[in-house]
Amino acid sequence: MARRKRQSHTWVYLVWGINGTVMICLLVAAAFYLTNLRASAAEELVETPLPNATQKLPPTSYFLPTLTPNPFYTPPVFETSTPFVLENGPRPSIIGFSLAGRPIEVYTFGVGEREYLIVAGIHGGYEWNTVALANELITHINEHPEVIATDATLYIIRNMNPDGEAHVHGVDGRVNNNGVDLNRNFPADNWTAEWDRDGCWIYRPTTGGLYAGSEPETRSVISFINSHKIEALISYHSAALGVFPGGVPWEGPSKQLAKALSKATKYPYPPIDTGCEYTGTLADWAVENGVGAAVDMELRDHRNTDFDENLKALKVLLSFIP
Ligand SMILES: [Zn+2]
């Protein structure tokens, strides 16, 4: 009996001993766990974890499948015309918009009574160097305002065909977005939609427009000229053929202006005759509609601006009285 009793006591001690041990282990584990939590909380307070450091990948993958490019998709090409910003100078006026909605800008220098006009870029990207020349002239005159006499005003339309210029610097940039040659679209007496291509520019198909003055770029320049009394104008082109006076046949004052410009620039006058008959040009329309003298003047090539020559040409233009 006594032995049995001692034996049952042993079991009780053993069970309670195990219980106690387990309890102590649990307490130690709990204490350890809490200490760790506090430590990590303190770490979080002190350090700002990197965004990626706390991110854990979800148990399931949500990665999208790799996209296969559509072979029929052509990414759009965003064409931009050459930007021009005149630092510390007058802001241009906008006389109209191209078919694509690009502004046609005119810079004004001087406040005198005699008004002169330079038009560049009528043949867009094919003759982009005329736009580059206009930009150089604008910058130069802004830095040297004394080149404009007190009784003169000079207007510079720096890019009459901004869509063509934005399209490409090359043969495809010559026409506007309707495929019209703007220097054949003016409502001069000899306007025609089609013409004999002998001796003329033939690198791409083009037209004089649906009707005379059909294009917004042309109408912008017409309304600008009609609202001023222009003594003389130069419409810039390239390349090489020389200086063409306005009028059919060439009118006296325009011939005088062409001669004087040729003398200053060494561009050919009379211009080189390729046998082409020019119809609906800006210069012809201008002299038929009250402009004192007008010329189409061609730079030497399709790349350079011939700046020094054209600074002399500017002097000739601004002192010309028809
Ligand atoms: Zn041209």
JSON list of C-alpha atoms and ligand atoms in Angstrom, two decimals, residues 122-123 127 174 237-238 298, ligand 1:
[
{"chain": "A", "resi": 122, "resn": "ILE", "atom": "CA", "xyz": [6.39, 79.25, -99.66]},
{"chain": "A", "resi": 123, "resn": "HIS", "atom": "CA", "xyz": [7.83, 75.95, -100.92]},
{"chain": "A", "resi": 127, "resn": "GLU", "atom": "CA", "xyz": [13.27, 75.14, -99.69]},
{"chain": "A", "resi": 174, "resn": "ARG", "atom": "CA", "xyz": [7.35, 71.40, -101.28]},
{"chain": "A", "resi": 237, "resn": "HIS", "atom": "CA", "xyz": [13.04, 80.43, -102.98]},
{"chain": "A", "resi": 238, "resn": "SER", "atom": "CA", "xyz": [15.89, 78.05, -103.67]},
{"chain": "A", "resi": 298, "resn": "GLU", "atom": "CA", "xyz": [16.34, 82.14, -105.29]},
{"chain": "B", "resi": 1, "resn": "ZN", "atom": "ZN", "xyz": [10.41, 77.79, -104.67]}
]
